[in-house]
């Protein structure tokens, strides 16, 4: 019998699953050292590569599994919600986010993991994230046009390039292998 | 037996990353979307504001997506974040990494750290709304779907972080 993932679950079951999946998310973040602002910002100063190592390993594992299950017809990709692309707001948003990440030493999920390891500065950052969301909601009418600009909803690299997802994955594997090799080498020589 | 008050010990980031990847994959397979984080902060802010000043909260059209639902707090990402908190707490307690502290770069004063923690948080809160998500919802979840959004976000974030670190060398190093 063909499995038909993703599954439709009731709201209650969905919320219980959210807590369970969140437990693992938090456990792996904390165990990877990603609740520690010194390690989180280390990549930007070339002193600690935990963030890119954990992040790109996670992307590789999840992407491989996702496309493999889809090819094996065990998962219906059309029913997976694809993160929508709005090119310019996400480019500017990502660039601004990098500065916020560098200055505070956290991102939203890792700030929660930071608080979980007893870091009160992470709580201050969490309050700041709430305040920043409020600022956004206040100025939203003025920037709504830009926020909704350059929509490319559902755009994926394979669909844009018109190639098989495994061609894109091959590049991702090569890039990650090159990056991991360079980071390991750099750490050994310094 | 491990001695408790010691320097934080962690797993290899590759192992932790593989665990994160499997968690994300399970999320895609079971519920049909990825992991998130920043929207929970926006949601709680909107709901909190509604408690303080319902009139003003409803004037902010951006928050209507949270407030115009039957039970705003029964939100998937918010529950996932509560799980995240407990999972990370279990990790830090079981390994003796839990320590109440105000973490900051060695040379930085407490006042300055309050400012960088809060100010950086404001920038994160604003920019993750602009980008429709953060490192979790856009970079990690979008990146794993090979969605353009994820790769645009992740590249922009690393480039600006590197430039920022070169400009503000003494911020963390």
Short mmCIF file of N, CA and C in Angstrom, two decimals, chain B:
data_model
loop_
_atom_site.label_atom_id
_atom_site.label_comp_id
_atom_site.label_asym_id
_atom_site.label_seq_id
_atom_site.Cartn_x
_atom_site.Cartn_y
_atom_site.Cartn_z
N UNK B 1 31.84 9.24 36.13
CA UNK B 1 30.87 10.33 36.34
C UNK B 1 31.43 11.66 35.86
N UNK B 2 30.53 12.41 35.27
CA UNK B 2 30.97 13.72 34.78
C UNK B 2 30.92 14.74 35.92
N UNK B 3 31.85 15.64 35.92
CA UNK B 3 31.85 16.71 36.90
C UNK B 3 30.90 17.79 36.38
N UNK B 4 30.06 18.35 37.26
CA UNK B 4 29.04 19.24 36.71
C UNK B 4 29.53 20.64 36.35
N UNK B 5 29.96 21.46 37.25
CA UNK B 5 30.31 22.83 36.87
C UNK B 5 31.57 22.84 36.01
N UNK B 6 31.36 22.67 34.74
CA UNK B 6 32.50 22.63 33.81
C UNK B 6 32.14 23.46 32.60
N UNK B 7 33.09 23.56 31.72
CA UNK B 7 32.84 24.29 30.48
C UNK B 7 31.76 23.53 29.69
N UNK B 8 30.89 24.29 29.02
CA UNK B 8 29.82 23.66 28.25
C UNK B 8 30.36 22.60 27.29
N UNK B 9 29.71 21.44 27.28
CA UNK B 9 30.12 20.40 26.35
C UNK B 9 28.99 20.17 25.35
N UNK B 10 29.35 19.97 24.12
CA UNK B 10 28.33 19.82 23.09
C UNK B 10 28.61 18.60 22.23
N UNK B 11 27.61 18.25 21.40
CA UNK B 11 27.82 17.20 20.43
C UNK B 11 28.50 17.80 19.20
N UNK B 12 28.97 16.92 18.34
CA UNK B 12 29.48 17.39 17.05
C UNK B 12 28.35 18.11 16.32
N UNK B 13 28.64 19.28 15.72
CA UNK B 13 27.58 19.99 15.01
C UNK B 13 27.01 19.19 13.84
N UNK B 14 27.79 18.23 13.31
CA UNK B 14 27.28 17.39 12.22
C UNK B 14 26.19 16.45 12.75
N UNK B 15 26.43 15.89 13.96
CA UNK B 15 25.43 15.00 14.57
C UNK B 15 24.17 15.78 14.92
N UNK B 16 24.37 16.94 15.57
CA UNK B 16 23.22 17.77 15.93
C UNK B 16 22.48 18.20 14.66
N UNK B 17 23.24 18.54 13.62
CA UNK B 17 22.63 18.96 12.35
C UNK B 17 21.83 17.84 11.72
N UNK B 18 22.36 16.62 11.78
CA UNK B 18 21.62 15.47 11.23
C UNK B 18 20.32 15.27 12.01
N UNK B 19 20.38 15.44 13.33
CA UNK B 19 19.17 15.35 14.15
C UNK B 19 18.16 16.42 13.78
N UNK B 20 18.65 17.65 13.57
CA UNK B 20 17.77 18.74 13.15
C UNK B 20 17.13 18.42 11.81
N UNK B 21 17.94 17.86 10.90
CA UNK B 21 17.44 17.52 9.57
C UNK B 21 16.37 16.45 9.62
N UNK B 22 16.57 15.43 10.47
CA UNK B 22 15.57 14.37 10.61
C UNK B 22 14.28 14.91 11.24
N UNK B 23 14.45 15.84 12.20
CA UNK B 23 13.27 16.47 12.83
C UNK B 23 12.48 17.26 11.79
N UNK B 24 13.21 18.01 10.97
CA UNK B 24 12.57 18.80 9.92
C UNK B 24 11.88 17.90 8.91
N UNK B 25 12.56 16.81 8.53
CA UNK B 25 11.98 15.86 7.57
C UNK B 25 10.69 15.25 8.15
N UNK B 26 10.74 14.87 9.42
CA UNK B 26 9.55 14.31 10.07
C UNK B 26 8.41 15.33 10.05
N UNK B 27 8.74 16.60 10.24
CA UNK B 27 7.72 17.65 10.23
C UNK B 27 7.07 17.76 8.85
N UNK B 28 7.90 17.78 7.80
CA UNK B 28 7.36 17.80 6.43
C UNK B 28 6.42 16.62 6.20
N UNK B 29 6.89 15.43 6.59
CA UNK B 29 6.15 14.20 6.29
C UNK B 29 4.84 14.13 7.08
N UNK B 30 4.90 14.50 8.35
CA UNK B 30 3.72 14.34 9.19
C UNK B 30 2.70 15.45 8.98
N UNK B 31 3.16 16.72 9.05
CA UNK B 31 2.17 17.80 9.00
C UNK B 31 2.13 18.55 7.68
N UNK B 32 3.15 18.39 6.82
CA UNK B 32 3.08 19.01 5.50
C UNK B 32 3.63 20.42 5.42
N UNK B 33 4.31 20.87 6.48
CA UNK B 33 5.05 22.14 6.39
C UNK B 33 6.29 22.02 7.25
N UNK B 34 7.10 23.08 7.29
CA UNK B 34 8.38 22.99 7.99
C UNK B 34 8.33 23.54 9.41
N UNK B 35 9.52 23.70 10.00
CA UNK B 35 9.63 24.26 11.35
C UNK B 35 9.64 25.78 11.25
N UNK B 36 9.27 26.45 12.33
CA UNK B 36 9.28 27.91 12.34
C UNK B 36 9.70 28.44 13.69
N UNK B 37 9.81 29.75 13.82
CA UNK B 37 10.12 30.33 15.13
C UNK B 37 9.61 31.77 15.24
N UNK B 38 10.02 32.64 14.31
CA UNK B 38 9.78 34.08 14.51
C UNK B 38 8.30 34.44 14.56
N UNK B 39 7.46 33.71 13.83
CA UNK B 39 6.04 34.09 13.82
C UNK B 39 5.41 33.95 15.21
N UNK B 40 5.96 33.05 16.04
CA UNK B 40 5.42 32.90 17.40
C UNK B 40 5.60 34.19 18.20
N UNK B 41 6.74 34.87 17.98
CA UNK B 41 7.00 36.13 18.69
C UNK B 41 6.04 37.22 18.23
N UNK B 42 5.79 37.24 16.92
CA UNK B 42 4.88 38.23 16.35
C UNK B 42 3.46 37.98 16.85
N UNK B 43 3.08 36.70 16.87
CA UNK B 43 1.75 36.31 17.34
C UNK B 43 1.54 36.73 18.80
N UNK B 44 2.51 36.40 19.66
CA UNK B 44 2.37 36.71 21.09
C UNK B 44 2.33 38.23 21.29
N UNK B 45 3.11 38.96 20.50
CA UNK B 45 3.09 40.42 20.59
C UNK B 45 1.72 40.96 20.21
N UNK B 46 1.16 40.44 19.12
CA UNK B 46 -0.17 40.88 18.69
C UNK B 46 -1.24 40.58 19.72
N UNK B 47 -1.20 39.36 20.28
CA UNK B 47 -2.19 38.97 21.28
C UNK B 47 -2.01 39.80 22.57
N UNK B 48 -0.75 40.02 22.95
CA UNK B 48 -0.46 40.83 24.14
C UNK B 48 -0.97 42.26 23.97
N UNK B 49 -0.73 42.81 22.78
CA UNK B 49 -1.18 44.17 22.50
C UNK B 49 -2.70 44.27 22.56
N UNK B 50 -3.36 43.21 22.07
CA UNK B 50 -4.82 43.21 22.09
C UNK B 50 -5.35 43.25 23.52
N UNK B 51 -4.62 42.60 24.45
CA UNK B 51 -5.02 42.62 25.86
C UNK B 51 -4.86 44.04 26.42
N UNK B 52 -3.77 44.74 26.02
CA UNK B 52 -3.49 46.07 26.55
C UNK B 52 -4.42 47.11 25.93
N UNK B 53 -4.51 47.06 24.60
CA UNK B 53 -5.31 48.05 23.90
C UNK B 53 -5.95 47.41 22.68
N UNK B 54 -7.15 46.82 22.87
CA UNK B 54 -7.80 46.10 21.76
C UNK B 54 -8.00 47.00 20.54
N UNK B 55 -8.34 48.26 20.82
CA UNK B 55 -8.61 49.19 19.72
C UNK B 55 -7.37 49.36 18.84
N UNK B 56 -6.23 49.64 19.50
CA UNK B 56 -5.00 49.87 18.74
C UNK B 56 -4.55 48.59 18.03
N UNK B 57 -4.66 47.46 18.73
CA UNK B 57 -4.22 46.19 18.13
C UNK B 57 -5.00 45.90 16.85
N UNK B 58 -6.29 46.19 16.86
CA UNK B 58 -7.10 45.89 15.67
C UNK B 58 -6.90 46.92 14.56
N UNK B 59 -6.31 48.08 14.93
CA UNK B 59 -5.98 49.07 13.90
C UNK B 59 -4.77 48.62 13.09
N UNK B 60 -3.92 47.80 13.69
CA UNK B 60 -2.72 47.33 12.99
C UNK B 60 -3.11 46.15 12.09
N UNK B 61 -3.25 46.42 10.81
CA UNK B 61 -3.78 45.37 9.91
C UNK B 61 -2.87 44.15 9.87
N UNK B 62 -1.55 44.33 10.08
CA UNK B 62 -0.66 43.17 10.00
C UNK B 62 -1.01 42.12 11.05
N UNK B 63 -1.46 42.57 12.22
CA UNK B 63 -1.77 41.63 13.30
C UNK B 63 -3.12 40.93 13.11
N UNK B 64 -3.93 41.40 12.14
CA UNK B 64 -5.26 40.81 11.99
C UNK B 64 -5.19 39.32 11.64
N UNK B 65 -4.10 38.91 10.96
CA UNK B 65 -3.94 37.49 10.61
C UNK B 65 -3.89 36.60 11.86
N UNK B 66 -3.45 37.17 12.99
CA UNK B 66 -3.41 36.39 14.23
C UNK B 66 -4.70 36.57 15.04
N UNK B 67 -5.22 37.81 15.03
CA UNK B 67 -6.33 38.14 15.93
C UNK B 67 -7.68 37.72 15.38
N UNK B 68 -7.79 37.62 14.07
CA UNK B 68 -9.09 37.25 13.49
C UNK B 68 -9.28 35.74 13.37
N UNK B 69 -8.68 34.99 14.26
CA UNK B 69 -8.93 33.55 14.29
C UNK B 69 -9.56 33.20 15.64
N UNK B 70 -10.20 32.05 15.71
CA UNK B 70 -10.99 31.71 16.87
C UNK B 70 -10.17 31.66 18.17
N UNK B 71 -9.09 30.92 18.17
CA UNK B 71 -8.25 30.81 19.36
C UNK B 71 -6.80 31.09 18.95
N UNK B 72 -6.39 32.38 18.98
CA UNK B 72 -5.08 32.77 18.44
C UNK B 72 -3.91 31.99 19.05
N UNK B 73 -4.02 31.64 20.33
CA UNK B 73 -2.87 31.02 20.98
C UNK B 73 -2.75 29.52 20.69
N UNK B 74 -3.81 28.93 20.12
CA UNK B 74 -3.71 27.52 19.71
C UNK B 74 -3.05 27.48 18.34
N UNK B 75 -1.79 27.92 18.31
CA UNK B 75 -1.05 28.11 17.07
C UNK B 75 0.07 27.09 16.96
N UNK B 76 0.23 26.50 15.80
CA UNK B 76 1.19 25.41 15.62
C UNK B 76 2.63 25.82 15.99
N UNK B 77 3.06 26.96 15.44
CA UNK B 77 4.45 27.38 15.69
C UNK B 77 4.66 27.74 17.17
N UNK B 78 3.65 28.34 17.80
CA UNK B 78 3.77 28.67 19.21
C UNK B 78 3.96 27.41 20.06
N UNK B 79 3.18 26.36 19.75
CA UNK B 79 3.32 25.09 20.48
C UNK B 79 4.67 24.45 20.19
N UNK B 80 5.12 24.56 18.94
CA UNK B 80 6.44 24.02 18.58
C UNK B 80 7.54 24.73 19.37
N UNK B 81 7.38 26.06 19.56
CA UNK B 81 8.38 26.83 20.31
C UNK B 81 8.37 26.43 21.80
N UNK B 82 7.19 26.12 22.33
CA UNK B 82 7.14 25.65 23.72
C UNK B 82 7.88 24.31 23.84
N UNK B 83 7.70 23.46 22.83
CA UNK B 83 8.45 22.20 22.80
C UNK B 83 9.95 22.46 22.69
N UNK B 84 10.30 23.41 21.82
CA UNK B 84 11.72 23.76 21.64
C UNK B 84 12.34 24.16 22.97
N UNK B 85 11.61 25.03 23.72
CA UNK B 85 12.11 25.48 25.02
C UNK B 85 12.36 24.29 25.95
N UNK B 86 11.38 23.37 26.01
CA UNK B 86 11.51 22.22 26.91
C UNK B 86 12.60 21.26 26.44
N UNK B 87 12.71 21.06 25.13
CA UNK B 87 13.74 20.16 24.60
C UNK B 87 15.14 20.68 24.88
N UNK B 88 15.32 21.98 24.67
CA UNK B 88 16.63 22.58 24.93
C UNK B 88 16.93 22.60 26.43
N UNK B 89 15.87 22.80 27.23
CA UNK B 89 16.03 22.79 28.69
C UNK B 89 16.49 21.40 29.15
N UNK B 90 15.84 20.36 28.59
CA UNK B 90 16.23 18.99 28.94
C UNK B 90 17.69 18.76 28.56
N UNK B 91 18.08 19.22 27.36
CA UNK B 91 19.46 19.04 26.91
C UNK B 91 20.45 19.71 27.83
N UNK B 92 20.16 20.96 28.24
CA UNK B 92 21.14 21.69 29.05
C UNK B 92 21.16 21.18 30.49
N UNK B 93 20.00 20.75 31.00
CA UNK B 93 19.96 20.24 32.38
C UNK B 93 20.64 18.88 32.49
N UNK B 94 20.36 17.99 31.53
CA UNK B 94 20.89 16.63 31.60
C UNK B 94 22.40 16.58 31.40
N UNK B 95 22.96 17.59 30.74
CA UNK B 95 24.40 17.59 30.49
C UNK B 95 25.14 18.56 31.39
N UNK B 96 24.40 19.19 32.32
CA UNK B 96 25.05 20.12 33.24
C UNK B 96 25.45 21.44 32.59
N UNK B 97 24.86 21.73 31.42
CA UNK B 97 25.17 23.00 30.76
C UNK B 97 24.28 24.13 31.23
N UNK B 98 23.24 23.81 32.00
CA UNK B 98 22.35 24.87 32.48
C UNK B 98 23.04 25.68 33.56
N UNK B 99 23.08 26.99 33.37
CA UNK B 99 23.67 27.88 34.38
C UNK B 99 23.01 29.23 34.19
N UNK B 100 22.37 29.77 35.22
CA UNK B 100 21.80 31.11 35.11
C UNK B 100 22.94 32.10 34.92
N UNK B 101 22.85 32.91 33.88
CA UNK B 101 23.95 33.83 33.57
C UNK B 101 23.44 34.92 32.64
N UNK B 102 24.23 35.97 32.53
CA UNK B 102 23.95 37.03 31.58
C UNK B 102 25.13 36.98 30.61
N UNK B 103 24.93 36.29 29.49
CA UNK B 103 26.07 36.01 28.61
C UNK B 103 26.40 37.23 27.77
N UNK B 104 27.70 37.53 27.67
CA UNK B 104 28.13 38.68 26.87
C UNK B 104 29.58 38.51 26.46
N UNK B 105 30.02 39.25 25.45
CA UNK B 105 31.45 39.22 25.11
C UNK B 105 32.23 39.72 26.33
N UNK B 106 33.41 39.16 26.56
CA UNK B 106 34.17 39.44 27.77
C UNK B 106 34.37 40.93 28.06
N UNK B 107 34.68 41.67 27.00
CA UNK B 107 35.05 43.07 27.19
C UNK B 107 33.86 44.01 27.31
N UNK B 108 32.65 43.47 27.10
CA UNK B 108 31.47 44.34 27.00
C UNK B 108 30.84 44.58 28.36
N UNK B 109 30.39 45.83 28.60
CA UNK B 109 29.71 46.13 29.86
C UNK B 109 28.30 45.55 29.83
N UNK B 110 27.70 45.40 31.01
CA UNK B 110 26.34 44.85 31.08
C UNK B 110 25.36 45.76 30.37
N UNK B 111 25.54 47.07 30.53
CA UNK B 111 24.64 48.03 29.87
C UNK B 111 24.72 47.90 28.37
N UNK B 112 25.94 47.78 27.85
CA UNK B 112 26.11 47.66 26.40
C UNK B 112 25.50 46.37 25.90
N UNK B 113 25.63 45.29 26.70
CA UNK B 113 25.06 44.01 26.29
C UNK B 113 23.53 44.06 26.29
N UNK B 114 22.96 44.78 27.26
CA UNK B 114 21.51 44.95 27.26
C UNK B 114 21.06 45.59 25.95
N UNK B 115 21.87 46.58 25.54
CA UNK B 115 21.56 47.30 24.30
C UNK B 115 21.70 46.42 23.07
N UNK B 116 22.80 45.63 22.98
CA UNK B 116 22.99 44.78 21.79
C UNK B 116 21.95 43.66 21.78
N UNK B 117 21.64 43.11 22.96
CA UNK B 117 20.66 42.01 23.01
C UNK B 117 19.29 42.51 22.57
N UNK B 118 18.88 43.67 23.10
CA UNK B 118 17.55 44.18 22.78
C UNK B 118 17.51 44.77 21.37
N UNK B 119 18.51 45.59 21.05
CA UNK B 119 18.56 46.24 19.73
C UNK B 119 18.67 45.22 18.61
N UNK B 120 19.54 44.23 18.80
CA UNK B 120 19.67 43.17 17.80
C UNK B 120 18.35 42.43 17.65
N UNK B 121 17.67 42.24 18.78
CA UNK B 121 16.36 41.57 18.77
C UNK B 121 15.35 42.36 17.95
N UNK B 122 15.35 43.68 18.09
CA UNK B 122 14.42 44.53 17.32
C UNK B 122 14.67 44.33 15.82
N UNK B 123 15.96 44.35 15.43
CA UNK B 123 16.30 44.17 14.01
C UNK B 123 15.82 42.80 13.53
N UNK B 124 16.04 41.76 14.36
CA UNK B 124 15.60 40.40 14.00
C UNK B 124 14.08 40.34 13.85
N UNK B 125 13.37 40.94 14.81
CA UNK B 125 11.91 40.91 14.78
C UNK B 125 11.37 41.57 13.53
N UNK B 126 11.93 42.74 13.20
CA UNK B 126 11.48 43.48 12.02
C UNK B 126 11.83 42.72 10.73
N UNK B 127 13.09 42.28 10.64
CA UNK B 127 13.54 41.69 9.37
C UNK B 127 12.91 40.33 9.12
N UNK B 128 12.59 39.59 10.18
CA UNK B 128 11.97 38.29 9.94
C UNK B 128 10.52 38.45 9.51
N UNK B 129 9.87 39.54 9.89
CA UNK B 129 8.52 39.80 9.35
C UNK B 129 8.64 40.17 7.87
N UNK B 130 9.63 41.02 7.56
CA UNK B 130 9.82 41.46 6.17
C UNK B 130 10.11 40.26 5.26
N UNK B 131 10.91 39.31 5.77
CA UNK B 131 11.31 38.14 4.97
C UNK B 131 10.31 36.99 5.08
N UNK B 132 9.23 37.19 5.83
CA UNK B 132 8.21 36.15 6.05
C UNK B 132 8.76 34.93 6.79
N UNK B 133 9.74 35.16 7.66
CA UNK B 133 10.27 34.07 8.47
C UNK B 133 11.74 34.29 8.77
N UNK B 134 12.33 33.33 9.50
CA UNK B 134 13.70 33.53 9.96
C UNK B 134 14.57 32.35 9.55
N UNK B 135 15.61 32.12 10.32
CA UNK B 135 16.54 31.02 10.07
C UNK B 135 15.81 29.66 10.06
N UNK B 136 14.73 29.54 10.87
CA UNK B 136 13.99 28.28 10.91
C UNK B 136 13.02 28.16 9.74
N UNK B 137 12.09 29.11 9.66
CA UNK B 137 11.00 28.99 8.71
C UNK B 137 11.39 29.23 7.27
N UNK B 138 12.36 30.12 7.04
CA UNK B 138 12.76 30.40 5.66
C UNK B 138 14.07 29.70 5.31
N UNK B 139 15.14 29.94 6.10
CA UNK B 139 16.46 29.41 5.73
C UNK B 139 16.50 27.89 5.79
N UNK B 140 16.11 27.32 6.93
CA UNK B 140 16.21 25.87 7.12
C UNK B 140 15.11 25.13 6.35
N UNK B 141 13.85 25.51 6.60
CA UNK B 141 12.73 24.81 5.96
C UNK B 141 12.72 25.07 4.46
N UNK B 142 12.88 26.35 4.06
CA UNK B 142 12.91 26.69 2.64
C UNK B 142 14.14 26.12 1.95
N UNK B 143 15.28 26.21 2.63
CA UNK B 143 16.52 25.67 2.06
C UNK B 143 16.39 24.19 1.75
N UNK B 144 15.79 23.43 2.68
CA UNK B 144 15.65 21.98 2.50
C UNK B 144 14.65 21.64 1.40
N UNK B 145 13.71 22.55 1.13
CA UNK B 145 12.75 22.32 0.02
C UNK B 145 13.36 22.74 -1.31
N UNK B 146 14.58 23.28 -1.27
CA UNK B 146 15.23 23.89 -2.43
C UNK B 146 14.39 25.07 -2.93
N UNK B 147 13.64 25.70 -2.01
CA UNK B 147 12.86 26.89 -2.36
C UNK B 147 13.82 28.06 -2.52
N UNK B 148 13.57 28.88 -3.54
CA UNK B 148 14.43 30.03 -3.78
C UNK B 148 14.52 30.90 -2.52
N UNK B 149 13.39 31.09 -1.84
CA UNK B 149 13.33 31.93 -0.65
C UNK B 149 14.43 31.57 0.36
N UNK B 150 14.59 30.29 0.62
CA UNK B 150 15.54 29.83 1.62
C UNK B 150 16.97 30.20 1.25
N UNK B 151 17.32 30.01 -0.02
CA UNK B 151 18.69 30.26 -0.44
C UNK B 151 19.00 31.74 -0.58
N UNK B 152 18.00 32.53 -0.99
CA UNK B 152 18.17 33.99 -1.04
C UNK B 152 18.42 34.50 0.38
N UNK B 153 17.60 34.05 1.31
CA UNK B 153 17.70 34.50 2.71
C UNK B 153 19.04 34.10 3.31
N UNK B 154 19.43 32.85 3.12
CA UNK B 154 20.63 32.35 3.78
C UNK B 154 21.89 33.04 3.24
N UNK B 155 21.92 33.26 1.93
CA UNK B 155 23.08 33.93 1.35
C UNK B 155 23.16 35.38 1.81
N UNK B 156 22.00 36.08 1.76
CA UNK B 156 21.98 37.48 2.21
C UNK B 156 22.39 37.59 3.67
N UNK B 157 21.91 36.65 4.50
CA UNK B 157 22.22 36.68 5.93
C UNK B 157 23.71 36.50 6.19
N UNK B 158 24.33 35.50 5.53
CA UNK B 158 25.75 35.27 5.76
C UNK B 158 26.61 36.41 5.21
N UNK B 159 26.28 36.91 4.03
CA UNK B 159 27.06 38.01 3.45
C UNK B 159 27.02 39.22 4.38
N UNK B 160 25.83 39.61 4.83
CA UNK B 160 25.75 40.81 5.67
C UNK B 160 26.36 40.56 7.04
N UNK B 161 26.25 39.34 7.55
CA UNK B 161 26.88 39.01 8.83
C UNK B 161 28.40 39.13 8.75
N UNK B 162 28.98 38.65 7.65
CA UNK B 162 30.44 38.75 7.46
C UNK B 162 30.87 40.20 7.34
N UNK B 163 30.11 40.99 6.56
CA UNK B 163 30.44 42.42 6.40
C UNK B 163 30.32 43.12 7.75
N UNK B 164 29.23 42.82 8.47
CA UNK B 164 29.02 43.42 9.79
C UNK B 164 30.15 43.08 10.74
N UNK B 165 30.59 41.82 10.72
CA UNK B 165 31.66 41.39 11.64
C UNK B 165 32.98 42.08 11.28
N UNK B 166 33.21 42.32 9.98
CA UNK B 166 34.44 43.01 9.57
C UNK B 166 34.40 44.46 10.03
N UNK B 167 33.20 45.05 10.01
CA UNK B 167 33.06 46.46 10.42
C UNK B 167 33.10 46.59 11.94
N UNK B 168 32.45 45.64 12.63
CA UNK B 168 32.41 45.69 14.10
C UNK B 168 33.21 44.52 14.65
N UNK B 169 34.51 44.60 14.49
CA UNK B 169 35.39 43.50 14.85
C UNK B 169 35.32 43.14 16.33
N UNK B 170 35.11 44.19 17.18
CA UNK B 170 35.20 43.93 18.61
C UNK B 170 33.84 43.59 19.23
N UNK B 171 32.83 43.40 18.40
CA UNK B 171 31.51 43.08 18.95
C UNK B 171 31.54 41.74 19.72
N UNK B 172 32.06 40.70 19.10
CA UNK B 172 32.06 39.38 19.75
C UNK B 172 33.44 38.77 19.89
N UNK B 173 34.39 39.13 19.04
CA UNK B 173 35.69 38.44 19.10
C UNK B 173 36.63 39.10 20.09
#
